[in-house]
Coordinates of C-alpha atoms in Angstrom, one line a residue:
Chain A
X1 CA 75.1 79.3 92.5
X2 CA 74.9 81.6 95.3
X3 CA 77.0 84.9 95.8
X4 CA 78.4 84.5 99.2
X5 CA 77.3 81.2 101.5
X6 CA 78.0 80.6 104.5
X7 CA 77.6 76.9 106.2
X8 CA 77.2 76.2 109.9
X9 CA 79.3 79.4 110.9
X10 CA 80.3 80.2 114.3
X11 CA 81.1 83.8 114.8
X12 CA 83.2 85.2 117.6
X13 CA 86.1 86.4 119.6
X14 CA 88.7 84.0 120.8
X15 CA 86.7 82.4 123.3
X16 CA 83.3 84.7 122.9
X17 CA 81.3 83.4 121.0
X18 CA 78.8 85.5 119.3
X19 CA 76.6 83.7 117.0
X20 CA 76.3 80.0 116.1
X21 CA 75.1 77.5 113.4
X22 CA 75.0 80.3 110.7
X23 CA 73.7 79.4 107.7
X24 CA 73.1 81.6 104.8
X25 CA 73.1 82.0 100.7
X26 CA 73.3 85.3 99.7
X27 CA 72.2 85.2 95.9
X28 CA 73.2 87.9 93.1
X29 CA 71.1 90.7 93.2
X30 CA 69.7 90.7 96.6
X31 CA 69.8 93.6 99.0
X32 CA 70.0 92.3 102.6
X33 CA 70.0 94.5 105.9
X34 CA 71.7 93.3 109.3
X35 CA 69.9 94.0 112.4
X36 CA 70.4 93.4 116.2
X37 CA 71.7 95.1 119.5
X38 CA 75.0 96.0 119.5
X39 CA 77.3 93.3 120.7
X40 CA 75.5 90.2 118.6
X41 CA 78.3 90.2 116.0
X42 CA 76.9 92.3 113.3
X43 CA 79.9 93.4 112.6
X44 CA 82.0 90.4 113.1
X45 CA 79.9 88.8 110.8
X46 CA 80.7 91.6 108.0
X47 CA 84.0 91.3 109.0
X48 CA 84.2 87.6 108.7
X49 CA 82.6 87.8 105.0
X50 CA 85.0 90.2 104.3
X51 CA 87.9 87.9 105.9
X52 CA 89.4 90.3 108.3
X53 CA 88.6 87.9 110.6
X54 CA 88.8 84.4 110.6
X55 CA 85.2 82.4 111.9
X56 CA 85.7 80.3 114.5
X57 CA 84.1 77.4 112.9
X58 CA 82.3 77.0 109.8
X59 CA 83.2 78.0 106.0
X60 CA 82.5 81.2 103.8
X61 CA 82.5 80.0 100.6
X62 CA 82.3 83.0 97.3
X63 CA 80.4 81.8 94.1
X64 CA 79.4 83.7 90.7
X65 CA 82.9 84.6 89.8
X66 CA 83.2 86.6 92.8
X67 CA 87.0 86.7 93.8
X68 CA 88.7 88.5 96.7
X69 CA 89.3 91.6 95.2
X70 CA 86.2 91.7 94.3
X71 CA 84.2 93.3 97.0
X72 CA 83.3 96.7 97.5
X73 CA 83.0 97.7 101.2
X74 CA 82.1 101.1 103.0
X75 CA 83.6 100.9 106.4
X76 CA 82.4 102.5 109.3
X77 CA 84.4 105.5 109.7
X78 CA 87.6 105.9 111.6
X79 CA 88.5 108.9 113.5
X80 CA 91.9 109.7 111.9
X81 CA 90.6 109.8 108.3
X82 CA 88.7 113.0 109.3
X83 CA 91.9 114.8 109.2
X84 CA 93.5 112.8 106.5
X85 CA 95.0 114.9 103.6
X86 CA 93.9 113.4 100.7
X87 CA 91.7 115.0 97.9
X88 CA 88.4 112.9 96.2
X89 CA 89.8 112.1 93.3
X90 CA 92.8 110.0 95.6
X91 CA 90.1 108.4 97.8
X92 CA 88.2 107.1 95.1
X93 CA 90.6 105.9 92.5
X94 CA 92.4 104.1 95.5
X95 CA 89.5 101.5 95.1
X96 CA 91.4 100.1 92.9
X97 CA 94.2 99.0 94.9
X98 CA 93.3 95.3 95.6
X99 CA 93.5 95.0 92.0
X100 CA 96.6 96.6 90.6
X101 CA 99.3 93.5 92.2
X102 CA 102.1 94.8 91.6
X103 CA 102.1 97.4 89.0
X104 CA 102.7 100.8 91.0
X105 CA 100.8 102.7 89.3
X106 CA 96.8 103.4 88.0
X107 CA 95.9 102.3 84.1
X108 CA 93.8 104.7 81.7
X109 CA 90.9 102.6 82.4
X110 CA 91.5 102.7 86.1
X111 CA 91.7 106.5 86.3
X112 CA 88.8 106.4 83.5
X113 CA 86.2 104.5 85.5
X114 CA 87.2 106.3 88.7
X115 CA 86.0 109.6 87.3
X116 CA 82.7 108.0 86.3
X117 CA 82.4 106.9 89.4
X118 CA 83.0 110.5 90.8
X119 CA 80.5 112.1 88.3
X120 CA 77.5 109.3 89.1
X121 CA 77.5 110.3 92.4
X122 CA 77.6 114.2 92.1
X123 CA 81.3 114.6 93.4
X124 CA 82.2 116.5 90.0
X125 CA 82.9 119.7 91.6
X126 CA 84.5 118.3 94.8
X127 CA 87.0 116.1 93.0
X128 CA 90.2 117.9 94.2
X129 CA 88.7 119.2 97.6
X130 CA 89.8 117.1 100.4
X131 CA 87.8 114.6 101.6
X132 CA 88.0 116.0 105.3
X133 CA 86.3 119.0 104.8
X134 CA 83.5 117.3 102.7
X135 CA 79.9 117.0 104.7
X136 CA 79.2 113.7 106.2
X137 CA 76.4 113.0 103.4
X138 CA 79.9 113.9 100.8
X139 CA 82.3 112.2 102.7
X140 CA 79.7 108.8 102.4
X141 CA 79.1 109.5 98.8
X142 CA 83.1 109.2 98.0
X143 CA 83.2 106.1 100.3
X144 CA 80.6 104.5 97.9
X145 CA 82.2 105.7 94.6
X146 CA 85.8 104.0 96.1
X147 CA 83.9 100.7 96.9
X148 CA 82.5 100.6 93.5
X149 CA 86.1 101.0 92.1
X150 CA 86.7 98.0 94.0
X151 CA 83.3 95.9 92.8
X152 CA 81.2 94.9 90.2
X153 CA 79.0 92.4 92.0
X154 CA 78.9 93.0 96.0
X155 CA 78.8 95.9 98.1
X156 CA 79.2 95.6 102.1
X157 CA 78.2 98.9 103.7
X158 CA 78.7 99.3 108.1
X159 CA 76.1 101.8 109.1
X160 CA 76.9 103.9 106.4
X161 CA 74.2 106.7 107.6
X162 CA 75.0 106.7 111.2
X163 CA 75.6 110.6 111.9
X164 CA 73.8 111.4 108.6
X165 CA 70.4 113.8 109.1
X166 CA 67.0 112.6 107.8
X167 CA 67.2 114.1 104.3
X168 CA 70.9 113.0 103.1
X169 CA 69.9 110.0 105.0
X170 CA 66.9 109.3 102.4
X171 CA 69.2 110.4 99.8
X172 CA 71.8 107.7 100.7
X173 CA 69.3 104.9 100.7
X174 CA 68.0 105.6 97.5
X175 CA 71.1 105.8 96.1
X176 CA 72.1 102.1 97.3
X177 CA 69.0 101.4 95.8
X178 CA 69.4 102.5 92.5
X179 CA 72.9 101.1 92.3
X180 CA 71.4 97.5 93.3
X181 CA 68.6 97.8 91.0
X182 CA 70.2 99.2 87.9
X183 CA 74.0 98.0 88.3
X184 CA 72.5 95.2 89.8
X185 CA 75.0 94.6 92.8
X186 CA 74.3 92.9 95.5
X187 CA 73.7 95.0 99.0
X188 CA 74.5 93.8 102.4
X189 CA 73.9 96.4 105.4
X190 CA 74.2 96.7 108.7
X191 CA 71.8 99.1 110.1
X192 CA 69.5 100.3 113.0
X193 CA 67.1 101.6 111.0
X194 CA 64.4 99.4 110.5
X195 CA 61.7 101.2 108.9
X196 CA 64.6 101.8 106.1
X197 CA 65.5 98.0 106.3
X198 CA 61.8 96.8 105.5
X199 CA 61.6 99.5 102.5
X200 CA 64.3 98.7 100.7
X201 CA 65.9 95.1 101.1
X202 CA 64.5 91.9 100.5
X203 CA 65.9 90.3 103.1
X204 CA 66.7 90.9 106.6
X205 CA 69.4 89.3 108.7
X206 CA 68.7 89.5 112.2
X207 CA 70.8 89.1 115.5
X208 CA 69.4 88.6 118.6
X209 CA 68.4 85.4 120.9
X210 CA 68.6 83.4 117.8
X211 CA 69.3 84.5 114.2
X212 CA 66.9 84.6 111.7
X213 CA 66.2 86.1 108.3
X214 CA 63.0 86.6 106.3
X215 CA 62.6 87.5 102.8
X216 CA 60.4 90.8 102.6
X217 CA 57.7 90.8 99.7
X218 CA 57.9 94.2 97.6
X219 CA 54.6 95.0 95.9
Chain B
X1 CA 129.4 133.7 101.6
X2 CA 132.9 133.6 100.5
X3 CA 133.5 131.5 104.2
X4 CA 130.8 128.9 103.1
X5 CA 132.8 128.3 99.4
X6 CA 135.7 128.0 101.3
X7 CA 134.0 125.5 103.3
X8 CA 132.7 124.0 100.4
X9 CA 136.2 123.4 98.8
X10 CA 136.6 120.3 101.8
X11 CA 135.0 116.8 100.7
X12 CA 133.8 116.1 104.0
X13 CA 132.0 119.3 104.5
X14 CA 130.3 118.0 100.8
X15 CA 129.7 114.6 101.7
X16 CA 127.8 116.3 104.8
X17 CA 125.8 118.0 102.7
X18 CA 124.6 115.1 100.5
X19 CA 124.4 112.5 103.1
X20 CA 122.8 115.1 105.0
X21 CA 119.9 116.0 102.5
X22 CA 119.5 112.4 101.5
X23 CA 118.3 111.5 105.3
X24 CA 115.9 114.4 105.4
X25 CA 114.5 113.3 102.3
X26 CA 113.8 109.5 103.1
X27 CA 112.7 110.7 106.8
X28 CA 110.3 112.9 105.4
X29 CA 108.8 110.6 102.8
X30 CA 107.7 107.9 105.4
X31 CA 106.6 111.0 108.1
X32 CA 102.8 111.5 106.6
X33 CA 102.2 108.0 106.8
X34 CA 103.6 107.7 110.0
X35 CA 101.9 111.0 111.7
X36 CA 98.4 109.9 110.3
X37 CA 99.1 106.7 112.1
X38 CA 99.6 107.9 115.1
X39 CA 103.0 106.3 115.1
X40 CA 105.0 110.1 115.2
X41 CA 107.4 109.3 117.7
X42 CA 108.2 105.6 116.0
X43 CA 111.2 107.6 115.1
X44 CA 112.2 108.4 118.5
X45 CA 111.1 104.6 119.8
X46 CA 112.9 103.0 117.1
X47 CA 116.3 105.5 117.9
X48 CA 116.5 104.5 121.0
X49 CA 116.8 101.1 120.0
X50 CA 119.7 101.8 117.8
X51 CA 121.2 103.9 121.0
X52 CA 120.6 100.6 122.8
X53 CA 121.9 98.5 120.0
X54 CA 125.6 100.6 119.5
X55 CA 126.2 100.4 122.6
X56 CA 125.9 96.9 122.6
X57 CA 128.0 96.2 119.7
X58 CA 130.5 98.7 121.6
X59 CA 130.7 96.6 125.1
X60 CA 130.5 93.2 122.4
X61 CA 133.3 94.2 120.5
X62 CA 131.2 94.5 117.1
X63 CA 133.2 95.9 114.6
X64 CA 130.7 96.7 112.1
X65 CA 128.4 98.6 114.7
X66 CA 126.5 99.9 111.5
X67 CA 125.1 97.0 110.3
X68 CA 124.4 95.3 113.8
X69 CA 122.2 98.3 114.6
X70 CA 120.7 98.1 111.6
X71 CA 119.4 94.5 112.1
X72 CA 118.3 95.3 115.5
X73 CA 116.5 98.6 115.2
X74 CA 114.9 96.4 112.3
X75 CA 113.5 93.8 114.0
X76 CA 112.3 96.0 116.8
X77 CA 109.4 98.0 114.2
X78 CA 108.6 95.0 112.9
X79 CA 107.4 94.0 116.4
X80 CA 105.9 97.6 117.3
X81 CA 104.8 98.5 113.6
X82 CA 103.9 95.1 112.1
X83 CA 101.0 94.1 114.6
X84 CA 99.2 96.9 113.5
X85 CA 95.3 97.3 115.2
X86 CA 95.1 94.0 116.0
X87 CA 98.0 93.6 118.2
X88 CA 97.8 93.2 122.0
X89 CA 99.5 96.1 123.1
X90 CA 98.4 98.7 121.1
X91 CA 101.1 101.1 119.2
X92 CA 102.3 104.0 121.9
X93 CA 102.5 101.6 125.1
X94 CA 104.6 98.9 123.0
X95 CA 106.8 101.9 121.4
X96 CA 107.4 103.5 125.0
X97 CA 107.8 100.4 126.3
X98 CA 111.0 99.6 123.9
X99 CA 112.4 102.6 123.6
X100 CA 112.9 103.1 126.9
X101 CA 113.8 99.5 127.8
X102 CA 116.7 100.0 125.0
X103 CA 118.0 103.6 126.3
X104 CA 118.1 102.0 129.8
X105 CA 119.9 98.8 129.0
X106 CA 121.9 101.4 126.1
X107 CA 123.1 103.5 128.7
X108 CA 123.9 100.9 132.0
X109 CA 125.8 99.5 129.4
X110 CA 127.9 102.1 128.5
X111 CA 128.8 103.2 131.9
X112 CA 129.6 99.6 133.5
X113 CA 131.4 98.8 130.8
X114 CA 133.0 101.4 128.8
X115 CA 136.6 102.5 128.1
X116 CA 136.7 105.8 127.0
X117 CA 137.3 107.9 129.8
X118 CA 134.7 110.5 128.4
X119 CA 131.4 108.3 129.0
X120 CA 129.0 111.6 129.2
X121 CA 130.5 113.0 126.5
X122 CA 130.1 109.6 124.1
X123 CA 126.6 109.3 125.0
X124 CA 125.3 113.0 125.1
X125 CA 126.9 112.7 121.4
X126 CA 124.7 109.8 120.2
X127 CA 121.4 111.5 122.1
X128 CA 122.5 115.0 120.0
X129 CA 123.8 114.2 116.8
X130 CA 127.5 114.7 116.5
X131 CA 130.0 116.3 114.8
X132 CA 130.4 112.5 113.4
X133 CA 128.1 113.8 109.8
X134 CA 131.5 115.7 109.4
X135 CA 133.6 112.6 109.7
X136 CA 131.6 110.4 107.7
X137 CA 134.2 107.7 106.1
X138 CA 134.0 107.3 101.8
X139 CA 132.0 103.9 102.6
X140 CA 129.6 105.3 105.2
X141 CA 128.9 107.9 102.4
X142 CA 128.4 105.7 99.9
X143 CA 126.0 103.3 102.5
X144 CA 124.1 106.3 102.7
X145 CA 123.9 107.1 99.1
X146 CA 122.6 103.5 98.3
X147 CA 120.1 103.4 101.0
X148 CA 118.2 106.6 100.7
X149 CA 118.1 105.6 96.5
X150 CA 116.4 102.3 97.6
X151 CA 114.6 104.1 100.0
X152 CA 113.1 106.9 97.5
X153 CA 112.6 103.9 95.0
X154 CA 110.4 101.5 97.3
X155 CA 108.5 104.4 97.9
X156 CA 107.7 106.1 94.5
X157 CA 106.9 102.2 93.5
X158 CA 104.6 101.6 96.6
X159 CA 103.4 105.2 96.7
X160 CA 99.3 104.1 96.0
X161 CA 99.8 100.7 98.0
X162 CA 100.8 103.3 101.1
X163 CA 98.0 105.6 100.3
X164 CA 95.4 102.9 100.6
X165 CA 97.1 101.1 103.8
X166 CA 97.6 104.2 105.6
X167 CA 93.9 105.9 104.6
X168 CA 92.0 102.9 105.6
X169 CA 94.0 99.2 106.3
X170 CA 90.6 97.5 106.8
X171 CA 89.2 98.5 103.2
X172 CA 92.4 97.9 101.6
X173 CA 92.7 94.4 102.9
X174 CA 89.0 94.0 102.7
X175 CA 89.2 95.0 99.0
X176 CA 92.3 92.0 98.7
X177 CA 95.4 94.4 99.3
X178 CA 98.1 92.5 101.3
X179 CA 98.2 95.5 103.9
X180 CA 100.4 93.5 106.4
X181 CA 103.0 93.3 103.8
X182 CA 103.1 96.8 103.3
X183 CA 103.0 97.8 107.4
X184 CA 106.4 95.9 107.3
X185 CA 107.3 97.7 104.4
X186 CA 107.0 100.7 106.0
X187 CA 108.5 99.7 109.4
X188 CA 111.7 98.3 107.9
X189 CA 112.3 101.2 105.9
X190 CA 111.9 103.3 108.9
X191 CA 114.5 101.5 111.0
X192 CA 116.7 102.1 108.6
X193 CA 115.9 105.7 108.4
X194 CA 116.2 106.3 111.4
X195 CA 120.0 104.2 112.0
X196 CA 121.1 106.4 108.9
X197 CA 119.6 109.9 110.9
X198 CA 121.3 109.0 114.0
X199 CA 124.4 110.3 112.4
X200 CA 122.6 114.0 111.1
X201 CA 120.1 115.3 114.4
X202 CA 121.3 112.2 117.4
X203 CA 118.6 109.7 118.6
X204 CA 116.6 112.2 120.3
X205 CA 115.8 114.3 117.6
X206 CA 115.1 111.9 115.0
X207 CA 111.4 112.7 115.6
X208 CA 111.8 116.3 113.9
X209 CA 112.9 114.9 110.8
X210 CA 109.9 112.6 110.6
X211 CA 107.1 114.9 112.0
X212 CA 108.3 118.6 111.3
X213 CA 107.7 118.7 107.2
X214 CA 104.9 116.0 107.2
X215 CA 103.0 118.5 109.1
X216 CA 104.0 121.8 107.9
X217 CA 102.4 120.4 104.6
X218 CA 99.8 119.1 106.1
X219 CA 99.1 123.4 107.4
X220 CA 98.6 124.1 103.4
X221 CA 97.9 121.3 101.3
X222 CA 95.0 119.1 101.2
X223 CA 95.9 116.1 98.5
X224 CA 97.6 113.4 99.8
X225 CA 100.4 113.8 96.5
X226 CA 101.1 117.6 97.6
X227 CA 101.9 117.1 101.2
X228 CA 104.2 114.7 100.5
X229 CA 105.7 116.0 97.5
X230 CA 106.1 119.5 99.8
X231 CA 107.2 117.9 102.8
X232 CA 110.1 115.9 101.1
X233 CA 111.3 119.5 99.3
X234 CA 110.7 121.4 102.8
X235 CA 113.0 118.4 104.8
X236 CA 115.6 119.0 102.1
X237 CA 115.6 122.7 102.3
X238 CA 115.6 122.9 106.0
X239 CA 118.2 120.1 106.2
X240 CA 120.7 121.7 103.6
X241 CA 119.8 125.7 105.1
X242 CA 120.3 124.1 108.7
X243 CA 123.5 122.5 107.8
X244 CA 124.8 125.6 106.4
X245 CA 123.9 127.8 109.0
X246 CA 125.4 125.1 111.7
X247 CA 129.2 125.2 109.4
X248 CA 129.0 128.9 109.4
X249 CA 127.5 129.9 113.2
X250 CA 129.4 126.6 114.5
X251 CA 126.3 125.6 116.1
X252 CA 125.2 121.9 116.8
X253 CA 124.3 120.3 113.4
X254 CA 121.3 118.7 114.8
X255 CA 119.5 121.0 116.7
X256 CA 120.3 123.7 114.3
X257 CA 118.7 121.5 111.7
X258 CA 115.4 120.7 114.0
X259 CA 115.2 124.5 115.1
X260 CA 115.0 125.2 111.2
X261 CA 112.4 122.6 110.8
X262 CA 110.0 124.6 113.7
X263 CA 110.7 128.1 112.0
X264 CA 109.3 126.6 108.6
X265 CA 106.5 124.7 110.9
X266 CA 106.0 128.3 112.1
X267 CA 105.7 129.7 108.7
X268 CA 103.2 127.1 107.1
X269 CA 100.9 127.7 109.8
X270 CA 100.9 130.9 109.0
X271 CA 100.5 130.9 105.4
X272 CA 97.5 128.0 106.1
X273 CA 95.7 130.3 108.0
X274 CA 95.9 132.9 105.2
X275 CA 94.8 130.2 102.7
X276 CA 92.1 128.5 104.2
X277 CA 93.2 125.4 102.3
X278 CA 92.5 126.7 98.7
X279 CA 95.9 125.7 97.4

């Protein structure tokens, strides 16, 4: 059964309407990029799987045991964070929140797989800085160790290198890669970069006069 | 010193200093996740409602004013806080927009309808904080007591839920976190903050209690858990040092209390500067 389908979605605004007749099976293990001008409902689309927004028609429907709080996602940044006091360690282990209910406060196992987390990505040293005064590359880095607090199976990333220069850039994307070859979690990313998109995923999503995605062959 | 025990021997000048403290403490909790929402002057929005709402229960005849301006000042951040990023108006127009509707309605009120003969007087007390903390009946003090326990109790219980909300809503309710119950969360317990602090600084100075300590910590600490645990100790220290000084000096309480607030704003730059964030 596939991951995340979507059937005959219509994508929009309240009376915009971005993209039409969308259908799509994203299956376990896949890493799919998003492509298109800005202003063909990349985003909305990410958003919609995500349910922060509702589609306007159409159903999303979540297979493979994937729940809810289940999904990892790396937004695109927001001003105010960059002057947020909060250290790594709080970023990260906040992951967890979609999972805790009601208990107040993080489990042993919580606070034990949050500090993996940290160390797989090289944060070790940066745990208690705060996240403001990281790099960009950092900053992205603890974004992706907080989304995999939140996931096991699925990881949405917004234009996660946009403002990132060439060489953390390359470092980024083979780090998505090795989480969805090894971990084995499913990518879905929006990005402009479409030498990247043909390198690393296996199947491109793309907006434009009509939508169409194509399944890219890796030797 | 010997003039402050003596003041100390008198239970109102006691009950000042608890109730007092209390409000600083619960203002200050709330003011990081307010200020890194770009929702500082909420306070000041929110206090103007209440302004608006006494004076309605005055001219209505409302005996328990207290509680009326509660339910108002309530439902008003529910409208301004609770629609969050998506809502139509976005958060400082909708805030300016009440708040000053209130004051204006607040204040033709009064005047067209009052009957103390000191009309100025009334209302330059409710803009400034009054000598009314000194007055504060046993109930009132107990009100007080209760709230600010609730207040200090949702939040240590809710403390990682805010974190998450307030760093980034769209994760957290990406990642299945019921973030719109928590933005009403934190707009109710901010009404009734700010009702309880209209009787320590007056509804125009409610703002200092909320912004002043949130970002004084904010000057020196970088973790989320040290601002706030530093701002709510900084509030209570400038709230009981401010009161102190206002008994002795016979100063207003409320601006004395806000002018304390600066000089330790003042201070943390400086010693944030000095640091270079390595604390």
């Amino acid at each position: 059964m596939a991951l995340i389908k979507c059937s005959d979605l219509t994508l929009g605004y309240e009376n915009i309407v971005l993209a039409e007749h969308l259908n799509l099976e994203v299956n376990s293990g896949e890493y799919w990029c998003i492509t298109g001008e800005n202003g063909t409902g990349k985003s909305t689309f990410m958003k919609t799987v995500l349910g922060l927004r509702k589609p306007l028609a159409g159903t999303i429907s979540y297979g493979d045991g994937l729940e809810k709080n289940n999904i990892g996602y790396l937004p695109q940044q927001m001003q105010y964070q960059k002057d947020f006091p909060a250290s790594v360690n709080e970023v990260v282990i906040s992951g967890f929140q979609g999972k805790t209910g009601l208990r107040p406060f993080y489990n042993k196992a919580e606070k034990e797989q949050a500090r993996r987390n940290i160390e797989k990505f090289g944060l070790a040293e940066l745990a208690d800085r705060c996240y403001r005064e990281l790099s960009g590359g950092q900053q992205q880095r603890v974004l992706l160790a907080r989304a995999l607090c939140a996931t096991g199976k699925v990881l949405l990333l917004d234009e996660p290198v946009t403002g990132l220069d060439p060489k953390v850039t390359e470092e980024f994307y083979e780090l998505i890669k090795k989480i969805n070859r090894e971990d084995n979690i499913t990518v879905i990313m929006i990005s402009h970069d479409l030498e990247a998109c043909r390198k690393y995923a296996t199947h491109v999503l793309n907006f434009g006069e009509k939508i169409t995605t194509e399944e890219i062959k890796h030797d | 010193m010997t003039k402050l025990i003596s003041y100390l021997q008198y239970p109102f000048v006691r009950n000042a200093l608890i109730v007092g403290v209390l409000i600083a403490l619960c203002a200050s909790l709330l003011g990081v996740t307010l200020v890194l929402k770009r929702f500082s002057f909420i306070g000041d929005g929110l206090s103007h409602v209440a302004f608006g709402a006494i004076s309605i229960a005055a001219v209505a005849g409302i005996t328990n004013d207290t509680l009326f301006t509660m339910i108002v000042t309530v439902v008003s951040a529910v409208l301004i806080l609770g629609g969050g990023r998506y809502a139509k108006i976005k958060g400082d127009a909708s805030i300016a927009m009440i708040s000053v509707s209130a004051l204006a309605l607040g204040y033709l009120l009064t005047n067209v309808f009052s009957t103390s003969s000191n009309v100025s007087g009334d209302v330059c007390s409710t803009l400034f904080g009054s000598t009314l903390i000194l007055t504060l009946s046993r109930a009132d003090v107990i009100l007080c007591i209760t709230v600010s326990i609730v207040v200090v109790a949702l939040f240590i219980f809710f403390y990682n839920k805010i974190f998450a909300v307030t760093f980034d809503e769209d994760f957290a309710r990406a990642t299945g976190t019921r973030a719109d119950v928590y933005n009403y969360l934190i707009a109710i317990i901010i009404a009734v903050i700010v009702v309880l602090a209209m009787n320590l600084v007056g509804s125009l100075l409610i703002s200092a209690l909320v912004v002043f300590p949130a970002m004084s910590a904010m000057r020196v600490f970088k973790s989320f858990k040290k601002v706030t645990i530093c701002s709510a100790v900084l509030s209570v220290i400038c709230a009981f040092s401010g009161m102190v000084i206002a008994i002795l000096a016979g100063t207003p309480v409320g601006s004395t209390i806000v002018v304390t607030d600066i000089v330790a704003f003042v201070l943390f730059s400086i010693v944030g500067k000095i640091t270079e964030g390595r604390i």
